[in-house]
Amino acid sequence: MGLSTSTKTFAERLEDSKKDKFAQAAVARAQDTQWEKRESSREELGNWQEWRDIAESIRQHTLKHLPHYLTEFSDNVAARGGHVFFAADAKEANDYVKKIVLEKNAKKIVKSKSMVTTEVDIDPMLVSLSDDMDVLETDLAEFILQVADWDEPSHIVFPALHKNRDQIREIFAAKLGYEGDNDPVNLARCARDTMRKLFLKSEVGITGCNFAIANTGDINLSTNEGNADLTISIPKTQIVLMGMERIVPSIKEAEILDNMLARSAVGQKLTTYVTFAGQKADDESDGPEDFHVVILDNGRSNAIGTEFESILQCIRCGACLNVCPVYRQIGGHAYGSIYPGPIGSVLSPVLGGYEQYGDLPYASTLCGACTETCPVKIPLHELLIAHRRVMEDDLKMHHDGSFVNMEMNAVGMGTGHPAMFGMAMNMAHAGLSMLPKAKEITVEGSLFEYGAVRKAPALAKGWTDVRDLPVAPPHKEQFRQWYKKHKAGK
Amino acid sequence: MKVSIFSTCVMDLMFPQVGIAMVEVLERLGIDTDLPEQQVCCGQPTYNSGLVKESMPTIKNQIDAFEHSDYVVGIAGSCSGMFKEYPHMFKEDDPYKQKAIDLANKSYEFTQFLYHVLGVKDVGATFNGEKATYHRSCHMTRILGEREAPFILLNHVEGLEMLPLPHIENCCGFGGTFSVKSPEISEMMVTEKMNDVVSTGAEILISADLGCLMNIAGKFNREGKKIKVMHIAEVLNTNVDLERIDSVTNPVFAKI
C-alpha cells in the first residue's frame, strides 16, 4: 500500500466514493459529532488562539533546529542503550526492521496504530518473512481493517470510519468465527479475545510515535485503548517508527502538544493513555530490553527550507479532515493517499510528487476551514494554492491539461488591463446571451430575472452540468451603465 | 470623504440590481460614492488556480485603480477578502507593497462597512413576517474574518424572521473555479447545502456573496424547487422605512 492507496485515477476514485452512500453518511455523522466535542473541549481550555500560537512556535522552533534536536534525541537514546537508525526512504526503514525481526527470529509481532508504518507499508514485508508469521494490529480500528483483508485506512485518527457495526459484525463472523450481534461492546470483546492471545506471546512490538523527546530519549504515545502500552511493555524488543519531524525539545513542549492533539483529534482533554517510554532501565520492571527507533525521511526533507516547510508542523490530529467540506463528501479513500483531507492534499505531493498526487491540491474550494481549525496553525489553504502555483507557473504541468486552464490564462490576460477587461466582459456577456434559455424558473427574486441557462459550453460547462446559470441582463442595463446614468441624473 | 464602489465581476456581468441596491442604501445614509473606471477583477480566479504570475497585472491594476480612494466598498466578502491578501503577494522592497497594505486597510465588504465603519445597525428595511436563512460564505467569514455584521443588520430588518442554517460553517461548493473544474464534488456539496436550507423551512435564502448565491440558487432552480433568493444588499434595500434609518448624514468614519 505505502503512501499510495490506489492504482485508480482520481476521477475513478471519485466515482467509487460517490456510489458509497454509507461512507458519505458515516463521514458526515462523524464530522458533526466531532465538531461539537472539539469545540467544547477547546472552550474548556480557554484562550484557544493563544494556545495555537504557542503550539505553532514550538513546532516552528523545532523544525528550524531539526538537526540539533534529532542529534540530541539520538544521543540520549544511545546513552540509555537503545539504537537509532535514520532511514532515507521506505525501503531503508523496512530493511532495518526486517534485520531486527530476523535477528530475533521473531514470529509474533504486535503493532500499535501508526500512520508511518502504513506509509512505509511494513505489514506485507513482515508477513512475507515467514510462513508462520503473526502480525497483529492492536488498535481496534486497525485490527478491523486487518481482519478485512488489510483494507485501507480512510482517516488519520479514525481509520475504519468507513465501516459500520453491521459490516464489522459480518467481517468478524467471516474471518474470526464470531457469532454475536452488532453491539460494539461484544464486537470489541471478540477483538480483545483474539488480541490477548497474541499479546502475551509477542516477541517484537512496533509502534509509531506521537512525539520524541529530545532531551531524554523517550518517545511519547497517545492512545485511548491502551494497546500501545501493551505493545511497548510485553515484547522484549521494541521498534518505533517516526517521521523525522515528530520531535520536541522536552517533555514540557510534549505536554502542550498532547493537549492540543487530544482536543483537536477526539475532543478530549487528554487521551486515556499518555505514555512516555524508552529503553528499559536496569531498575525498571517492564519495558523493552532492546529498543530501536527508526527516524524516517521518505520525502519530508523535500519540504525543509521551502514554502512547504510548515506542513511538517502537523501533529496528525485529523481536525482538518473533520471540518473539510470536500472530505465530508468524498471520504478518505478518494484521495488515494494514506494521508487524506487537506493535510493529505498538501503533504502527499510533497512526499510523493505531483505526477501522482497533482490532483489533490485542486480538490478544495479554498474555504479555509482547515486553516482555521489547525491547532498548530498550518496555512493549509494557502499551501494548496502554492502547490497549484508550482504546478502551473513553475513546472508548466497544467492540471487536467484542458481548455479550462487555457481559458483561465485568457481570464488572466483579460482582467489585467481595464480596456482588455471591458472587452473580456463584453465577450463573456455576448457568449452568455447567445446560450439557449431554460423556460422554467422556480427561484424567485432578481437572480433569474432574465432567465436561466441549462446547458453551456467551455468554461461554463462544469457549472451547467450541475446547476442552472442565471442569464446576464442586456448590456445597457449592466451596473456600470446604470451608475453613469445615475450620476449624470443627479 | 468618498466611498469607492468595488464593482465585482459577477455583479458587473450578471447582477446590476445588487450594485444598485448597495449604492441606494449608501446614498440614503448620506454617503457620496464614485466608481473608479480603471478597476477590473480582484484576480481571484487566476490566482487561486495557481496562475500567480498571470494574476499580478490584474492585482497591480486594482491597487492603482483605488489608490486615491478613501474607502473601497465591495459587494462580495470573497472579493474584498482578496484585497486583504494582496500585501502578502509583494516582497518588502516592492513599491507595490505599501500600496497593497493601504488598499487592504481601506477595503470593506458592504455590511462590514455599514456596521463597523458607519456604525449603522438599522437601515430601515421592512418585510411582512417572512422567514429567512443566511448562508455564511467561507471567504467572507474566514479570509475576511467577518462573522458578525450581516447578522446584526439582518436582525434589525423589521418583519424578517431569521432561522438558523444547519452546518452554517460548511462551504456550499462554489469555490470559484472549483465549481467548474470539479463539478462532481461541487454537486455533492451544493446538494447538501440545498437540503440544509430546505430543512430550515425558510422562504428566503440570503447571502453576502454572489458566487455562493448563484451556486445554491442555480441548484434550487435545476431541481425545480421553489425559494426566494436575495443578496443581502437587496434585503437591506427592501420597503425602506425612512423614519427608522440610523441617520448618518454626517458620517463619522471609523477604522475597524
XYZ file of C-alpha atoms in Angstrom:
746
model
C 0.000 0.000 0.000
C 2.513 2.607 1.125
C 1.683 6.260 0.680
C -0.458 5.426 -2.332
C -3.647 3.507 -1.613
C -4.976 3.069 -5.109
C -3.998 2.472 -8.700
C -7.148 4.162 -9.970
C -7.263 7.742 -11.237
C -8.707 10.499 -9.079
C -11.801 10.629 -11.304
C -12.337 6.880 -10.904
C -11.915 7.075 -7.160
C -14.444 9.918 -7.057
C -16.933 7.748 -8.926
C -16.430 4.997 -6.340
C -16.882 7.368 -3.431
C -19.992 8.896 -4.979
C -21.568 5.448 -5.032
C -20.664 4.697 -1.421
C -23.635 6.359 0.256
C -22.883 4.595 3.514
C -19.383 6.024 3.814
C -20.688 9.503 2.971
C -23.267 9.333 5.737
C -20.707 7.936 8.184
C -18.226 10.714 7.474
C -20.890 13.421 7.756
C -22.102 11.977 11.055
C -18.570 11.719 12.403
C -17.805 15.288 11.386
C -20.919 16.574 13.114
C -20.156 14.706 16.352
C -16.504 15.666 16.320
C -17.391 19.305 15.732
C -19.278 19.607 18.998
C -16.774 17.628 21.045
C -13.843 19.571 19.653
C -15.467 22.961 20.160
C -16.441 22.248 23.761
C -13.023 20.868 24.695
C -11.373 23.946 23.224
C -13.661 26.297 25.097
C -12.914 24.440 28.283
C -9.195 25.090 27.817
C -9.769 28.793 27.192
C -7.616 31.168 25.125
C -7.545 28.679 22.274
C -5.941 31.141 19.842
C -3.078 31.762 22.271
C -2.541 28.041 22.687
C -2.399 27.747 18.908
C 0.264 30.444 18.780
C 2.338 28.597 21.367
C 1.897 25.249 19.619
C 2.870 26.806 16.305
C 6.001 28.369 17.765
C 7.054 25.077 19.340
C 6.692 23.278 16.030
C 8.431 26.019 14.048
C 11.297 26.240 16.510
C 11.876 22.502 16.352
C 11.803 22.448 12.565
C 14.286 25.315 12.366
C 16.666 23.344 14.595
C 15.818 19.862 13.434
C 19.383 18.515 13.074
C 20.197 19.726 16.582
C 17.201 18.065 18.228
C 17.478 14.858 16.209
C 21.115 14.542 17.235
C 20.282 15.237 20.871
C 17.484 12.667 20.797
C 19.642 10.103 19.072
C 22.490 10.612 21.573
C 20.127 10.226 24.508
C 18.590 7.031 23.135
C 22.095 5.628 22.606
C 23.249 6.711 26.079
C 20.472 4.586 27.568
C 21.471 1.568 25.477
C 18.967 1.995 22.636
C 19.538 2.273 18.900
C 18.571 4.941 16.389
C 18.512 4.376 12.649
C 17.972 7.176 10.123
C 16.054 5.823 7.118
C 16.114 7.862 3.933
C 13.108 6.075 2.473
C 10.558 3.318 2.954
C 12.935 0.626 1.709
C 15.652 1.530 4.188
C 13.120 1.591 7.014
C 11.754 -1.800 6.024
C 15.210 -3.297 5.614
C 16.181 -2.189 9.094
C 13.005 -3.579 10.680
C 13.460 -6.798 8.710
C 17.023 -7.163 10.003
C 15.892 -6.802 13.629
C 12.963 -9.209 13.253
C 15.185 -11.809 11.585
C 17.908 -11.396 14.218
C 15.357 -12.068 16.931
C 13.881 -14.915 14.914
C 10.536 -13.383 15.867
C 7.253 -14.903 14.681
C 4.811 -12.966 16.833
C 4.702 -9.245 16.212
C 2.236 -6.790 17.729
C 1.715 -3.341 16.353
C 0.102 -0.214 17.665
C -1.590 2.222 15.290
C 0.917 4.185 13.274
C 0.468 6.142 10.074
C 4.178 5.917 9.360
C 4.193 2.115 9.326
C 1.354 2.310 6.816
C 3.302 4.908 4.848
C 6.300 2.580 4.501
C 3.990 -0.418 4.006
C 5.632 -2.546 6.623
C 2.902 -5.149 7.122
C 3.306 -7.111 3.862
C 7.070 -7.135 4.378
C 6.648 -8.602 7.867
C 4.103 -11.170 6.738
C 6.394 -12.269 3.916
C 9.285 -13.025 6.267
C 7.972 -16.429 7.244
C 5.013 -18.728 6.631
C 4.068 -18.821 10.288
C 4.489 -15.102 10.946
C 1.756 -13.486 13.047
C 1.468 -9.725 12.661
C -1.268 -8.152 14.742
C -2.628 -4.624 14.501
C -3.802 -3.932 18.046
C -5.616 -0.634 17.596
C -9.261 -1.707 17.323
C -9.909 0.178 14.092
C -6.655 -1.005 12.534
C -7.489 -4.534 13.693
C -10.820 -4.331 11.876
C -9.035 -3.219 8.697
C -6.502 -6.031 9.058
C -9.227 -8.635 9.501
C -10.987 -7.136 6.454
C -8.049 -8.327 4.345
C -5.884 -5.309 5.122
C -8.379 -2.721 3.936
C -7.080 0.845 3.577
C -7.486 3.423 6.333
C -9.784 6.309 5.379
C -8.932 8.753 8.161
C -5.790 9.613 10.096
C -7.371 9.224 13.518
C -10.394 7.018 12.755
C -9.004 4.589 10.182
C -12.157 2.462 9.935
C -14.555 5.383 9.732
C -15.967 3.983 6.505
C -17.299 0.794 8.130
C -20.404 0.455 10.279
C -21.085 -2.034 13.031
C -23.092 -4.354 10.763
C -20.223 -4.520 8.315
C -17.793 -5.149 11.172
C -20.002 -7.920 12.526
C -20.012 -9.551 9.099
C -16.235 -9.267 8.781
C -15.709 -10.769 12.244
C -18.208 -13.555 11.501
C -16.489 -14.469 8.244
C -12.897 -14.204 9.413
C -12.961 -14.848 13.167
C -15.960 -17.118 13.549
C -17.777 -14.512 15.612
C -21.377 -15.489 16.373
C -22.619 -12.488 18.361
C -24.649 -9.422 17.484
C -23.551 -6.000 16.226
C -23.240 -4.472 19.704
C -19.904 -2.593 19.808
C -19.200 -3.966 23.297
C -19.489 -7.549 22.074
C -17.522 -6.798 18.918
C -14.746 -5.197 20.974
C -14.730 -8.246 23.286
C -14.266 -10.527 20.304
C -11.337 -8.402 19.114
C -9.846 -8.346 22.594
C -10.058 -12.141 22.976
C -8.256 -12.551 19.669
C -5.613 -9.978 20.542
C -4.787 -11.081 24.070
C -3.507 -14.481 22.999
C -1.004 -12.860 20.687
C -0.094 -10.028 23.007
C 1.130 -12.462 25.643
C 3.301 -14.373 23.174
C 4.617 -11.344 21.281
C 8.349 -11.078 20.671
C 8.561 -7.742 18.872
C 6.411 -4.663 19.350
C 6.143 -1.986 16.678
C 4.662 1.431 17.373
C 4.609 4.869 15.869
C 5.492 7.917 17.856
C 3.405 10.995 18.567
C 6.426 12.931 19.764
C 10.041 12.110 20.512
C 11.558 13.929 23.497
C 14.993 15.191 22.529
C 16.457 15.783 25.978
C 15.500 12.376 27.417
C 15.434 9.965 24.502
C 11.872 8.947 25.317
C 9.018 8.559 22.930
C 5.528 9.862 23.685
C 2.363 7.993 22.673
C -1.288 8.997 22.975
C -3.960 6.306 22.741
C -7.400 5.599 24.069
C -7.268 1.820 24.115
C -4.059 1.092 25.992
C -2.900 -1.126 23.168
C 0.251 0.914 22.656
C 1.131 0.479 26.327
C 0.858 -3.291 25.986
C 2.816 -3.171 22.751
C 5.725 -1.422 24.426
C 5.671 -3.338 27.702
C 5.160 -7.006 26.795
C 7.594 -7.760 23.940
C 11.295 -7.733 24.796
C 12.132 -5.960 21.563
C 10.629 -2.638 20.630
C 10.807 -0.857 17.266
C 9.498 2.690 16.969
C 8.947 4.277 13.571
C 8.715 8.023 13.446
C 8.705 10.753 10.850
C 11.806 12.889 11.305
C 9.700 15.926 12.207
C 7.980 14.388 15.226
C 10.385 15.753 17.734
C 10.105 18.210 20.628
C 12.853 19.666 22.828
C 11.495 18.402 26.160
C 8.515 16.956 27.976
C 7.166 20.483 28.567
C 6.506 21.017 24.866
C 5.122 17.492 24.542
C 2.609 18.244 27.273
C 1.296 21.284 25.394
C 1.112 19.427 22.098
C -0.549 16.370 23.695
C -3.272 18.709 24.942
C -3.727 20.283 21.532
C -3.677 16.862 19.881
C -6.324 15.237 22.058
C -8.656 18.225 21.987
C -8.335 18.645 18.226
C -8.480 14.963 17.343
C -11.127 13.497 19.616
C -12.420 16.371 21.741
C -10.821 15.034 24.923
C -8.621 16.925 27.378
C -6.066 14.193 27.012
C -6.292 10.707 25.624
C -6.915 7.954 28.152
C -3.296 6.832 27.957
C -0.434 9.288 27.524
C 2.770 7.333 27.704
C 6.429 8.227 27.806
C 8.722 5.287 27.240
C 12.149 4.251 26.101
C 14.849 1.730 26.699
C 14.160 -0.140 29.947
C 16.488 0.901 32.755
C 18.044 -1.774 34.959
C 15.872 -0.871 37.927
C 12.606 -0.827 35.936
C 10.254 -3.797 35.982
C 8.955 -3.570 32.427
C 9.739 -2.029 29.080
C 11.812 -3.134 26.117
C 15.227 -4.610 26.685
C 16.139 -3.893 23.093
C 14.855 -0.526 21.904
C 15.122 0.742 18.319
C 13.941 3.990 16.804
C 13.719 4.348 13.028
C 13.660 8.016 12.050
C 12.171 8.337 8.604
C 12.719 10.973 5.959
C 10.850 9.468 2.978
C 10.399 12.819 1.242
C 9.977 15.014 4.315
C 13.230 16.861 3.696
C 11.719 17.978 0.348
C 9.781 20.480 2.446
C 12.608 21.731 4.656
C 13.626 25.259 3.782
C 10.812 25.663 1.241
C 7.454 27.391 1.403
C 6.029 23.971 2.294
C 8.089 23.563 5.463
C 5.129 24.383 7.690
C 3.377 21.178 6.617
C 5.882 19.382 8.852
C 4.321 21.192 11.828
C 1.441 18.710 11.529
C 0.731 16.676 14.675
C -1.666 14.288 12.881
C -4.804 15.243 14.833
C -7.031 14.916 11.784
C -9.046 18.033 12.725
C -8.687 19.396 9.197
C -10.364 16.244 7.883
C -13.163 16.690 10.365
C -14.014 20.175 9.123
C -13.259 19.746 5.419
C -16.438 20.009 3.298
C -14.730 18.136 0.459
C -13.581 15.251 2.686
C -17.124 15.225 4.069
C -18.477 14.368 0.622
C -15.809 12.169 -0.926
C -14.325 10.368 2.102
C -10.739 9.309 2.679
C -10.291 6.641 0.003
C -10.940 9.115 -2.816
C -7.662 10.884 -2.073
C -5.633 7.803 -2.994
C -3.133 8.561 -0.252
C -2.941 7.282 3.302
C -2.951 10.965 4.249
C -6.353 12.215 3.042
C -8.159 15.502 3.507
C -6.488 18.910 3.495
C -3.326 17.720 5.245
C -3.032 14.911 2.722
C -3.646 17.229 -0.216
C -0.654 19.302 0.879
C 1.581 16.544 2.254
C 1.099 13.817 -0.371
C 2.547 15.863 -3.263
C 5.490 16.847 -1.035
C 6.219 13.208 -0.183
C 5.182 11.526 -3.409
C 5.370 14.155 -6.159
C 2.936 15.938 -8.437
C 2.742 13.208 -11.087
C 0.806 11.009 -8.728
C -0.769 13.500 -6.331
C -1.171 16.584 -8.532
C -4.975 16.321 -8.481
C -5.219 16.679 -4.723
C -4.388 20.396 -4.343
C -7.333 21.115 -6.647
C -9.734 19.043 -4.548
C -10.534 22.047 -2.381
C -12.740 25.110 -2.538
C -10.112 27.016 -0.509
C -12.816 27.646 2.064
C -10.166 27.923 4.757
C -11.920 25.714 7.336
C -8.768 23.588 7.601
C -6.503 26.567 8.195
C -8.875 27.940 10.790
C -9.049 24.712 12.757
C -5.426 23.557 12.593
C -4.091 23.531 16.180
C -0.543 24.292 15.004
C -1.621 26.955 12.519
C -0.515 25.394 9.246
C -1.826 27.716 6.494
C -3.286 24.734 4.667
C -5.405 26.514 2.069
C -2.511 28.823 1.217
C -0.261 25.808 0.712
C -2.865 24.333 -1.631
C -2.598 27.479 -3.747
C 1.206 27.258 -3.519
C 1.092 23.703 -4.911
C -1.113 24.904 -7.761
C 1.327 27.734 -8.446
C 4.288 25.358 -8.533
C 2.455 23.076 -10.950
C 1.088 25.818 -13.210
C 3.704 28.553 -13.185
C 6.933 26.771 -12.278
C 6.540 23.295 -13.762
C 4.045 24.111 -16.514
C 2.294 20.809 -15.830
C -1.151 22.212 -16.360
C -3.750 20.480 -14.306
C -6.168 18.493 -16.466
C -4.192 19.988 -19.379
C -7.534 21.135 -20.644
C -9.162 24.167 -22.087
C -10.091 25.229 -18.589
C -6.522 26.332 -17.984
C -6.156 27.982 -21.340
C -9.300 29.866 -20.561
C -8.023 30.789 -17.135
C -4.910 32.128 -18.826
C -7.135 34.212 -21.044
C -9.009 35.388 -17.977
C -5.664 36.483 -16.525
C -4.879 38.495 -19.628
C -8.404 39.838 -19.898
C -8.529 41.091 -16.346
C -5.067 42.607 -16.279
C -5.883 45.851 -18.044
C -9.024 48.000 -17.906
C -9.556 48.095 -21.690
C -8.956 44.354 -22.002
C -11.232 43.789 -19.045
C -14.022 45.731 -20.723
C -13.566 43.655 -23.873
C -13.423 40.415 -21.912
C -16.599 41.281 -20.048
C -18.310 42.170 -23.317
C -17.205 38.876 -24.838
C -18.384 36.964 -21.782
C -21.656 38.832 -21.960
C -22.091 38.122 -25.661
C -21.228 34.469 -25.121
C -23.681 34.101 -22.285
C -26.522 35.864 -24.090
C -26.232 33.516 -27.067
C -26.972 30.446 -24.980
C -30.433 28.883 -25.136
C -32.581 29.802 -22.162
C -34.490 27.416 -19.980
C -38.173 28.154 -19.569
C -38.713 27.041 -16.035
C -37.725 29.465 -13.301
C -38.689 28.299 -9.826
C -36.331 30.515 -7.878
C -37.871 33.883 -7.070
C -36.002 37.130 -6.639
C -33.841 39.057 -9.047
C -31.125 36.448 -9.718
C -33.018 34.706 -12.507
C -34.784 37.853 -13.701
C -33.516 37.316 -17.237
C -33.947 33.562 -17.285
C -31.687 30.557 -16.808
C -29.214 28.604 -18.926
C -29.360 24.843 -18.630
C -26.517 23.799 -20.913
C -23.420 25.878 -21.564
C -20.134 25.083 -23.311
C -16.473 25.650 -22.400
C -15.681 27.188 -19.028
C -19.335 27.185 -18.003
C -19.899 23.527 -18.907
C -18.887 22.229 -15.486
C -21.262 24.758 -13.999
C -24.299 23.702 -16.005
C -23.501 20.017 -15.548
C -24.669 20.560 -12.000
C -26.859 23.654 -11.751
C -28.543 26.398 -13.772
C -26.746 29.570 -14.728
C -28.598 32.877 -14.479
C -28.858 34.815 -17.746
C -27.000 38.109 -17.815
C -29.094 41.276 -18.252
C -28.898 43.260 -21.505
C -25.679 45.182 -21.833
C -27.331 48.573 -21.420
C -28.669 47.545 -18.039
C -25.366 46.499 -16.586
C -24.131 48.150 -13.436
C -21.529 50.478 -14.906
C -24.063 51.841 -17.402
C -26.641 52.349 -14.673
C -24.108 54.109 -12.476
C -23.112 56.552 -15.217
C -26.736 57.488 -15.871
C -27.472 57.665 -12.163
C -24.585 60.060 -11.524
C -25.419 62.154 -14.569
C -29.014 62.492 -13.409
C -28.006 63.824 -10.031
C -14.772 61.761 2.118
C -15.733 59.455 -0.720
C -16.553 55.797 -0.875
C -15.410 53.998 -3.994
C -17.634 51.210 -5.186
C -15.789 47.980 -5.937
C -17.874 46.513 -8.713
C -17.001 42.806 -8.688
C -17.009 40.757 -11.921
C -20.034 38.626 -11.182
C -22.036 41.692 -10.224
C -20.702 43.641 -13.174
C -21.682 40.988 -15.650
C -24.776 39.413 -14.159
C -26.414 41.240 -11.274
C -26.585 45.046 -11.613
C -29.563 45.149 -9.255
C -27.296 44.162 -6.368
C -24.876 47.028 -7.039
C -27.804 49.391 -7.425
C -29.208 48.274 -4.070
C -25.835 48.856 -2.436
C -25.495 52.363 -3.885
C -29.066 53.241 -2.892
C -28.552 52.108 0.699
C -25.289 54.038 0.959
C -26.766 57.206 -0.533
C -29.748 57.015 1.764
C -27.251 57.074 4.608
C -25.699 60.225 3.193
C -22.630 58.633 1.656
C -21.194 60.000 -1.574
C -19.854 57.328 -3.924
C -17.733 57.033 -7.027
C -16.913 54.183 -9.386
C -13.268 54.263 -10.495
C -13.375 53.171 -14.131
C -9.938 51.634 -14.119
C -10.990 48.808 -11.808
C -11.066 45.236 -13.058
C -11.439 41.845 -11.376
C -9.796 41.159 -7.981
C -7.687 38.422 -9.598
C -9.004 35.529 -7.572
C -9.977 33.176 -10.425
C -6.454 33.056 -11.819
C -4.611 33.427 -8.515
C -6.461 30.553 -6.884
C -5.910 28.431 -9.992
C -2.184 28.719 -9.427
C -1.620 31.212 -12.238
C 0.053 33.592 -9.860
C 2.370 35.304 -12.334
C -0.545 35.836 -14.693
C -2.554 37.422 -11.889
C -0.072 40.121 -10.999
C -1.043 42.655 -13.723
C -4.660 42.362 -12.569
C -3.724 42.797 -8.932
C -1.461 45.789 -9.605
C -4.140 47.401 -11.729
C -6.646 47.080 -8.896
C -4.202 48.663 -6.486
C -3.692 51.553 -8.900
C -7.408 51.922 -9.565
C -8.215 52.565 -5.918
C -5.021 54.395 -4.993
C -6.796 57.693 -4.357
C -9.928 56.285 -2.739
C -10.653 56.867 0.941
C -12.748 53.734 1.326
C -13.340 50.845 -1.042
C -16.610 49.022 -0.509
C -17.453 45.814 -2.318
C -20.499 43.682 -2.693
C -18.833 40.319 -2.071
C -16.949 39.196 1.013
C -14.777 36.947 -1.094
C -13.557 39.700 -3.422
C -12.949 42.197 -0.610
C -11.180 39.386 1.241
C -8.859 39.027 -1.743
C -7.800 42.668 -1.284
C -6.793 41.753 2.251
C -4.478 39.097 0.799
C -2.678 41.469 -1.574
C 0.018 42.621 0.892
C 1.329 39.020 1.152
C 1.949 38.951 -2.592
C 4.677 41.577 -2.659
C 8.184 41.474 -1.274
C 9.244 44.110 1.251
C 11.221 46.164 -1.286
C 8.466 46.171 -3.928
C 6.941 49.635 -4.457
C 3.520 47.964 -4.529
C 3.937 46.532 -1.030
C 2.848 49.672 0.830
C 0.156 50.457 -1.728
C -1.226 46.947 -1.248
C -1.264 47.417 2.514
C -3.120 50.718 2.060
C -5.735 49.107 -0.159
C -6.185 46.237 2.289
C -6.665 48.691 5.143
C -9.343 50.745 3.416
C -11.299 47.834 1.884
C -14.576 46.640 3.302
C -17.367 44.356 2.356
C -20.690 46.229 2.236
C -22.261 45.014 5.519
C -18.929 45.331 7.265
C -18.720 48.949 6.137
C -22.257 49.691 7.319
C -21.850 48.176 10.739
C -18.210 48.689 11.665
C -17.343 51.893 9.836
C -20.644 53.774 9.756
C -21.879 52.272 12.996
C -25.298 51.547 11.493
C -27.496 48.651 12.570
C -30.895 49.522 11.136
C -31.193 50.734 7.556
C -34.981 50.757 7.685
C -35.712 47.647 5.593
C -39.113 46.080 6.241
C -40.641 42.675 5.446
C -44.033 41.126 6.118
C -43.164 38.337 8.506
C -41.202 36.251 6.013
C -38.856 33.564 7.295
C -35.286 33.675 6.010
C -31.976 31.927 6.497
C -28.459 33.176 5.845
C -25.647 31.369 4.054
C -22.352 32.431 5.528
C -19.788 32.367 2.751
C -16.393 30.898 3.629
C -14.245 33.659 2.230
C -16.233 36.393 3.913
C -16.133 34.519 7.207
C -12.611 33.160 7.214
C -10.476 35.144 4.800
C -12.085 38.498 5.515
C -12.867 37.493 9.090
C -16.373 38.973 9.155
C -18.823 36.847 11.116
C -20.947 39.483 12.802
C -22.050 42.389 10.611
C -24.557 40.628 8.299
C -26.395 39.073 11.238
C -26.672 42.327 13.151
C -28.065 44.118 10.101
C -30.467 41.275 9.287
C -31.699 41.113 12.861
C -32.673 44.780 12.545
C -34.797 44.202 9.445
C -38.348 44.554 10.667
C -40.694 41.713 9.868
C -37.966 39.296 8.828
C -37.605 36.163 10.908
C -34.085 34.737 10.732
C -33.802 30.947 11.069
C -30.504 29.195 11.874
C -28.956 27.242 8.996
C -27.576 23.801 9.941
C -23.889 23.308 9.101
C -23.542 27.033 8.613
C -19.750 26.709 8.627
C -19.726 24.354 5.636
C -18.815 25.542 2.163
C -21.572 25.459 -0.497
C -19.215 24.019 -3.107
C -18.778 27.171 -5.177
C -15.074 27.827 -4.608
C -14.695 29.921 -7.772
C -13.178 27.739 -10.483
C -13.719 24.676 -8.255
C -17.376 24.777 -9.312
C -16.451 24.298 -12.971
C -13.288 22.223 -12.554
C -14.672 19.740 -10.044
C -18.391 19.745 -10.772
C -18.884 16.252 -9.343
C -17.629 17.192 -5.875
C -19.240 20.616 -6.088
C -22.573 18.950 -6.804
C -22.402 16.801 -3.686
C -21.621 19.876 -1.620
C -24.286 22.138 -3.057
C -26.867 19.365 -2.755
C -26.226 19.088 0.971
C -26.366 22.882 1.281
C -29.677 22.951 -0.590
C -31.092 20.274 1.714
C -29.902 22.174 4.772
C -31.632 25.323 3.516
C -34.837 23.379 2.831
C -34.696 21.851 6.320
C -34.969 25.293 7.926
C -38.347 25.962 6.326
C -37.104 29.388 5.198
C -38.879 31.173 2.354
C -35.859 33.336 1.581
C -32.181 32.457 1.270
C -29.828 35.374 1.855
C -26.073 35.695 1.416
C -23.461 38.410 1.017
C -21.559 36.594 -1.734
C -22.987 36.432 -5.231
C -20.881 33.417 -6.218
C -22.381 31.303 -3.455
C -25.889 32.602 -4.157
C -25.544 31.819 -7.850
C -24.382 28.320 -6.947
C -27.074 27.482 -4.414
C -29.858 29.214 -6.341
C -28.681 27.510 -9.527
C -29.055 24.145 -7.816
C -32.500 25.019 -6.482
C -33.604 26.060 -9.958
C -32.118 22.935 -11.560
C -34.080 20.807 -9.121
C -37.248 22.824 -9.755
C -37.540 23.793 -6.117
C -39.221 26.983 -5.015
C -37.391 29.517 -2.873
C -36.670 33.214 -2.956
C -33.002 34.128 -3.153
C -31.708 37.590 -2.282
C -28.378 39.270 -1.879
C -28.145 40.994 1.486
C -27.923 44.405 -0.225
C -31.307 43.762 -1.823
C -32.735 42.720 1.544
C -31.461 45.893 3.176
C -32.985 47.932 0.345
C -36.494 46.456 0.650
C -39.510 48.590 1.683
C -37.361 51.100 3.452
C -38.949 52.979 6.318
C -37.108 56.293 6.247
C -38.159 57.063 9.805
C -36.216 54.136 11.133
C -32.861 54.763 9.477
C -29.967 55.454 11.772
C -29.092 58.802 10.256
C -25.509 59.185 9.127
C -25.823 62.355 7.122
C -22.553 63.482 8.613
C -20.872 60.117 8.867
C -18.133 59.693 11.395
C -15.858 57.254 9.626
C -14.027 54.910 11.894
C -11.403 52.314 11.230
C -12.105 48.818 12.466
